[in-house]
mmCIF file of N, CA and C in Angstrom:
data_model
loop_
_atom_site.group_PDB
_atom_site.id
_atom_site.type_symbol
_atom_site.label_atom_id
_atom_site.label_comp_id
_atom_site.label_asym_id
_atom_site.label_seq_id
_atom_site.Cartn_x
_atom_site.Cartn_y
_atom_site.Cartn_z
ATOM 1 N N PRO A 157 74.369 46.571 84.578
ATOM 2 C CA PRO A 157 74.752 46.527 83.175
ATOM 3 C C PRO A 157 74.844 45.110 82.628
ATOM 4 N N PHE A 158 74.765 44.086 83.505
ATOM 5 C CA PHE A 158 74.899 42.714 83.043
ATOM 6 C C PHE A 158 73.567 41.997 82.908
ATOM 7 N N GLY A 159 72.472 42.658 83.254
ATOM 8 C CA GLY A 159 71.171 42.019 83.178
ATOM 9 C C GLY A 159 70.958 41.053 84.331
ATOM 10 N N SER A 160 69.810 40.404 84.325
ATOM 11 C CA SER A 160 69.516 39.433 85.380
ATOM 12 C C SER A 160 68.531 38.408 84.848
ATOM 13 N N GLY A 161 68.322 37.373 85.632
ATOM 14 C CA GLY A 161 67.366 36.346 85.236
ATOM 15 C C GLY A 161 67.902 35.444 84.144
ATOM 16 N N ARG A 162 67.011 35.025 83.256
ATOM 17 C CA ARG A 162 67.401 34.095 82.189
ATOM 18 C C ARG A 162 68.365 34.719 81.194
ATOM 19 N N ARG A 163 68.319 36.022 81.054
ATOM 20 C CA ARG A 163 69.148 36.684 80.046
ATOM 21 C C ARG A 163 70.378 37.366 80.650
ATOM 22 N N ILE A 164 70.859 36.842 81.753
ATOM 23 C CA ILE A 164 72.038 37.422 82.398
ATOM 24 C C ILE A 164 73.261 37.236 81.492
ATOM 25 N N CYS A 165 74.134 38.202 81.513
ATOM 26 C CA CYS A 165 75.343 38.154 80.691
ATOM 27 C C CYS A 165 76.266 37.052 81.197
ATOM 28 N N ILE A 166 76.751 36.211 80.298
ATOM 29 C CA ILE A 166 77.627 35.114 80.717
ATOM 30 C C ILE A 166 79.022 35.619 81.084
ATOM 31 N N GLY A 167 79.344 36.855 80.749
ATOM 32 C CA GLY A 167 80.659 37.399 81.056
ATOM 33 C C GLY A 167 80.749 38.075 82.409
ATOM 34 N N ILE A 168 79.662 38.078 83.196
ATOM 35 C CA ILE A 168 79.670 38.785 84.476
ATOM 36 C C ILE A 168 80.716 38.211 85.430
ATOM 37 N N SER A 169 80.837 36.900 85.510
ATOM 38 C CA SER A 169 81.802 36.317 86.442
ATOM 39 C C SER A 169 83.228 36.646 86.014
ATOM 40 N N PHE A 170 83.504 36.622 84.718
ATOM 41 C CA PHE A 170 84.832 36.988 84.221
ATOM 42 C C PHE A 170 85.129 38.451 84.512
ATOM 43 N N ALA A 171 84.172 39.328 84.273
ATOM 44 C CA ALA A 171 84.374 40.760 84.498
ATOM 45 C C ALA A 171 84.620 41.061 85.971
ATOM 46 N N LEU A 172 83.886 40.429 86.867
ATOM 47 C CA LEU A 172 84.074 40.658 88.297
ATOM 48 C C LEU A 172 85.421 40.132 88.774
ATOM 49 N N GLU A 173 85.835 38.973 88.292
ATOM 50 C CA GLU A 173 87.150 38.435 88.665
ATOM 51 C C GLU A 173 88.271 39.320 88.129
ATOM 52 N N ALA A 174 88.125 39.816 86.899
ATOM 53 C CA ALA A 174 89.139 40.702 86.328
ATOM 54 C C ALA A 174 89.224 42.000 87.122
ATOM 55 N N LEU A 175 88.086 42.536 87.523
ATOM 56 C CA LEU A 175 88.063 43.758 88.321
ATOM 57 C C LEU A 175 88.767 43.554 89.656
ATOM 58 N N LEU A 176 88.486 42.451 90.333
ATOM 59 C CA LEU A 176 89.131 42.159 91.609
ATOM 60 C C LEU A 176 90.637 41.977 91.450
ATOM 61 N N LEU A 177 91.059 41.311 90.382
ATOM 62 C CA LEU A 177 92.484 41.095 90.136
ATOM 63 C C LEU A 177 93.205 42.412 89.871
ATOM 64 N N ILE A 178 92.608 43.283 89.083
ATOM 65 C CA ILE A 178 93.214 44.586 88.786
ATOM 66 C C ILE A 178 93.305 45.431 90.045
ATOM 67 N N LEU A 179 92.244 45.480 90.825
ATOM 68 C CA LEU A 179 92.246 46.258 92.066
ATOM 69 C C LEU A 179 93.280 45.721 93.051
ATOM 70 N N ALA A 180 93.344 44.404 93.217
ATOM 71 C CA ALA A 180 94.321 43.802 94.128
ATOM 72 C C ALA A 180 95.743 44.077 93.660
ATOM 73 N N SER A 181 95.985 44.018 92.362
ATOM 74 C CA SER A 181 97.320 44.300 91.830
ATOM 75 C C SER A 181 97.723 45.741 92.090
ATOM 76 N N MET A 182 96.795 46.663 91.899
ATOM 77 C CA MET A 182 97.104 48.074 92.146
ATOM 78 C C MET A 182 97.389 48.327 93.623
ATOM 79 N N LEU A 183 96.589 47.733 94.511
ATOM 80 C CA LEU A 183 96.810 47.920 95.943
ATOM 81 C C LEU A 183 98.121 47.283 96.396
ATOM 82 N N HIS A 184 98.531 46.202 95.746
ATOM 83 C CA HIS A 184 99.766 45.519 96.107
ATOM 84 C C HIS A 184 100.992 46.265 95.590
ATOM 85 N N GLU A 185 100.928 46.829 94.396
ATOM 86 C CA GLU A 185 102.105 47.393 93.751
ATOM 87 C C GLU A 185 102.302 48.884 93.982
ATOM 88 N N PHE A 186 101.287 49.583 94.499
ATOM 89 C CA PHE A 186 101.402 51.030 94.666
ATOM 90 C C PHE A 186 101.015 51.461 96.071
ATOM 91 N N GLU A 187 101.567 52.593 96.498
ATOM 92 C CA GLU A 187 101.167 53.241 97.740
ATOM 93 C C GLU A 187 100.342 54.464 97.375
ATOM 94 N N PHE A 188 99.232 54.651 98.050
ATOM 95 C CA PHE A 188 98.343 55.775 97.803
ATOM 96 C C PHE A 188 98.396 56.702 99.006
ATOM 97 N N GLN A 189 98.602 58.004 98.753
ATOM 98 C CA GLN A 189 98.681 58.974 99.836
ATOM 99 C C GLN A 189 97.855 60.200 99.494
ATOM 100 N N ASN A 190 97.330 60.826 100.533
ATOM 101 C CA ASN A 190 96.618 62.086 100.398
ATOM 102 C C ASN A 190 97.671 63.197 100.375
ATOM 103 N N PRO A 191 97.755 64.006 99.315
ATOM 104 C CA PRO A 191 98.820 65.014 99.234
ATOM 105 C C PRO A 191 98.734 66.097 100.301
ATOM 106 N N SER A 192 97.552 66.403 100.790
ATOM 107 C CA SER A 192 97.414 67.490 101.761
ATOM 108 C C SER A 192 97.410 66.993 103.204
ATOM 109 N N ASN A 193 97.344 65.681 103.409
ATOM 110 C CA ASN A 193 97.262 65.077 104.747
ATOM 111 C C ASN A 193 96.051 65.552 105.541
ATOM 112 N N ASP A 194 95.092 66.183 104.888
ATOM 113 C CA ASP A 194 93.835 66.565 105.529
ATOM 114 C C ASP A 194 92.865 65.391 105.449
ATOM 115 N N GLU A 195 91.787 65.493 106.193
ATOM 116 C CA GLU A 195 90.749 64.479 106.118
ATOM 117 C C GLU A 195 90.071 64.562 104.749
ATOM 118 N N ILE A 196 89.740 63.428 104.169
ATOM 119 C CA ILE A 196 89.121 63.402 102.845
ATOM 120 C C ILE A 196 87.660 63.807 102.965
ATOM 121 N N ASP A 197 87.269 64.799 102.164
ATOM 122 C CA ASP A 197 85.893 65.302 102.162
ATOM 123 C C ASP A 197 85.027 64.365 101.321
ATOM 124 N N MET A 198 84.072 63.707 101.949
ATOM 125 C CA MET A 198 83.202 62.764 101.250
ATOM 126 C C MET A 198 81.821 63.349 100.972
ATOM 127 N N SER A 199 81.672 64.672 101.058
ATOM 128 C CA SER A 199 80.367 65.282 100.796
ATOM 129 C C SER A 199 80.034 65.190 99.309
ATOM 130 N N GLU A 200 78.747 65.195 99.026
ATOM 131 C CA GLU A 200 78.268 65.047 97.656
ATOM 132 C C GLU A 200 77.738 66.370 97.139
ATOM 133 N N SER A 201 77.798 66.537 95.827
ATOM 134 C CA SER A 201 77.218 67.721 95.214
ATOM 135 C C SER A 201 75.769 67.416 94.846
ATOM 136 N N PRO A 202 74.897 68.408 94.897
ATOM 137 C CA PRO A 202 73.493 68.156 94.545
ATOM 138 C C PRO A 202 73.348 67.896 93.047
ATOM 139 N N GLY A 203 72.423 67.042 92.706
ATOM 140 C CA GLY A 203 72.184 66.758 91.302
ATOM 141 C C GLY A 203 71.519 65.409 91.116
ATOM 142 N N LEU A 204 71.395 65.005 89.866
ATOM 143 C CA LEU A 204 70.732 63.752 89.525
ATOM 144 C C LEU A 204 71.562 62.543 89.948
ATOM 145 N N THR A 205 72.893 62.665 89.875
ATOM 146 C CA THR A 205 73.779 61.584 90.289
ATOM 147 C C THR A 205 74.581 62.014 91.505
ATOM 148 N N SER A 206 75.153 61.079 92.207
ATOM 149 C CA SER A 206 75.926 61.378 93.419
ATOM 150 C C SER A 206 77.396 61.576 93.063
ATOM 151 N N LEU A 207 77.777 62.803 92.819
ATOM 152 C CA LEU A 207 79.172 63.134 92.541
ATOM 153 C C LEU A 207 79.789 63.752 93.784
ATOM 154 N N LYS A 208 81.101 63.583 93.935
ATOM 155 C CA LYS A 208 81.782 64.212 95.063
ATOM 156 C C LYS A 208 81.798 65.717 94.867
ATOM 157 N N ALA A 209 81.635 66.457 95.963
ATOM 158 C CA ALA A 209 81.651 67.918 95.892
ATOM 159 C C ALA A 209 83.057 68.422 95.568
ATOM 160 N N THR A 210 84.070 67.758 96.113
ATOM 161 C CA THR A 210 85.464 68.108 95.811
ATOM 162 C C THR A 210 86.134 66.883 95.202
ATOM 163 N N PRO A 211 86.935 67.073 94.162
ATOM 164 C CA PRO A 211 87.570 65.915 93.532
ATOM 165 C C PRO A 211 88.582 65.243 94.468
ATOM 166 N N LEU A 212 88.744 63.959 94.308
ATOM 167 C CA LEU A 212 89.698 63.196 95.100
ATOM 168 C C LEU A 212 91.079 63.327 94.469
ATOM 169 N N GLU A 213 92.055 63.706 95.272
ATOM 170 C CA GLU A 213 93.432 63.823 94.797
ATOM 171 C C GLU A 213 94.292 62.837 95.566
ATOM 172 N N LEU A 214 95.095 62.058 94.839
ATOM 173 C CA LEU A 214 95.965 61.067 95.445
ATOM 174 C C LEU A 214 97.354 61.159 94.850
ATOM 175 N N LEU A 215 98.342 60.840 95.657
ATOM 176 C CA LEU A 215 99.695 60.634 95.163
ATOM 177 C C LEU A 215 99.903 59.127 95.083
ATOM 178 N N ILE A 216 100.332 58.669 93.920
ATOM 179 C CA ILE A 216 100.528 57.239 93.710
ATOM 180 C C ILE A 216 102.007 57.003 93.461
ATOM 181 N N ALA A 217 102.605 56.132 94.270
ATOM 182 C CA ALA A 217 104.030 55.822 94.142
ATOM 183 C C ALA A 217 104.206 54.310 94.154
ATOM 184 N N PRO A 218 105.130 53.795 93.338
ATOM 185 C CA PRO A 218 105.366 52.347 93.356
ATOM 186 C C PRO A 218 105.969 51.905 94.686
ATOM 187 N N ARG A 219 105.576 50.732 95.144
ATOM 188 C CA ARG A 219 106.124 50.192 96.398
ATOM 189 C C ARG A 219 107.549 49.686 96.204
ATOM 190 N N LEU A 220 107.843 49.107 95.062
ATOM 191 C CA LEU A 220 109.158 48.541 94.782
ATOM 192 C C LEU A 220 109.897 49.396 93.768
ATOM 193 N N SER A 221 111.212 49.305 93.762
ATOM 194 C CA SER A 221 111.990 50.052 92.772
ATOM 195 C C SER A 221 111.784 49.432 91.395
ATOM 196 N N SER A 222 112.057 50.202 90.367
ATOM 197 C CA SER A 222 111.851 49.722 88.999
ATOM 198 C C SER A 222 112.795 48.571 88.664
ATOM 199 N N ASP A 223 113.944 48.469 89.346
ATOM 200 C CA ASP A 223 114.868 47.354 89.105
ATOM 201 C C ASP A 223 114.242 46.020 89.508
ATOM 202 N N LEU A 224 113.476 46.022 90.578
ATOM 203 C CA LEU A 224 112.851 44.789 91.043
ATOM 204 C C LEU A 224 111.637 44.405 90.207
ATOM 205 N N LEU A 225 111.001 45.374 89.570
ATOM 206 C CA LEU A 225 109.804 45.097 88.776
ATOM 207 C C LEU A 225 110.134 44.579 87.385
ATOM 208 N N ALA A 226 111.309 44.874 86.876
ATOM 209 C CA ALA A 226 111.671 44.483 85.507
ATOM 210 C C ALA A 226 112.045 43.032 85.404
#
């Protein structure tokens, strides 16, 4: 989506850094758990794009109490 060559988007480096910062912040501040404790099914559904056959379900809980975050 950012193009390549001479006409590459100048915002690509900013967008990638912002994406990494957001992902790192989420991984640092939240715990992610599988609600069923079963193995996650990574099979794909047939079609033009690669979609998961079963949706991914996660429980997201803050690592720290709200008193420490404020």
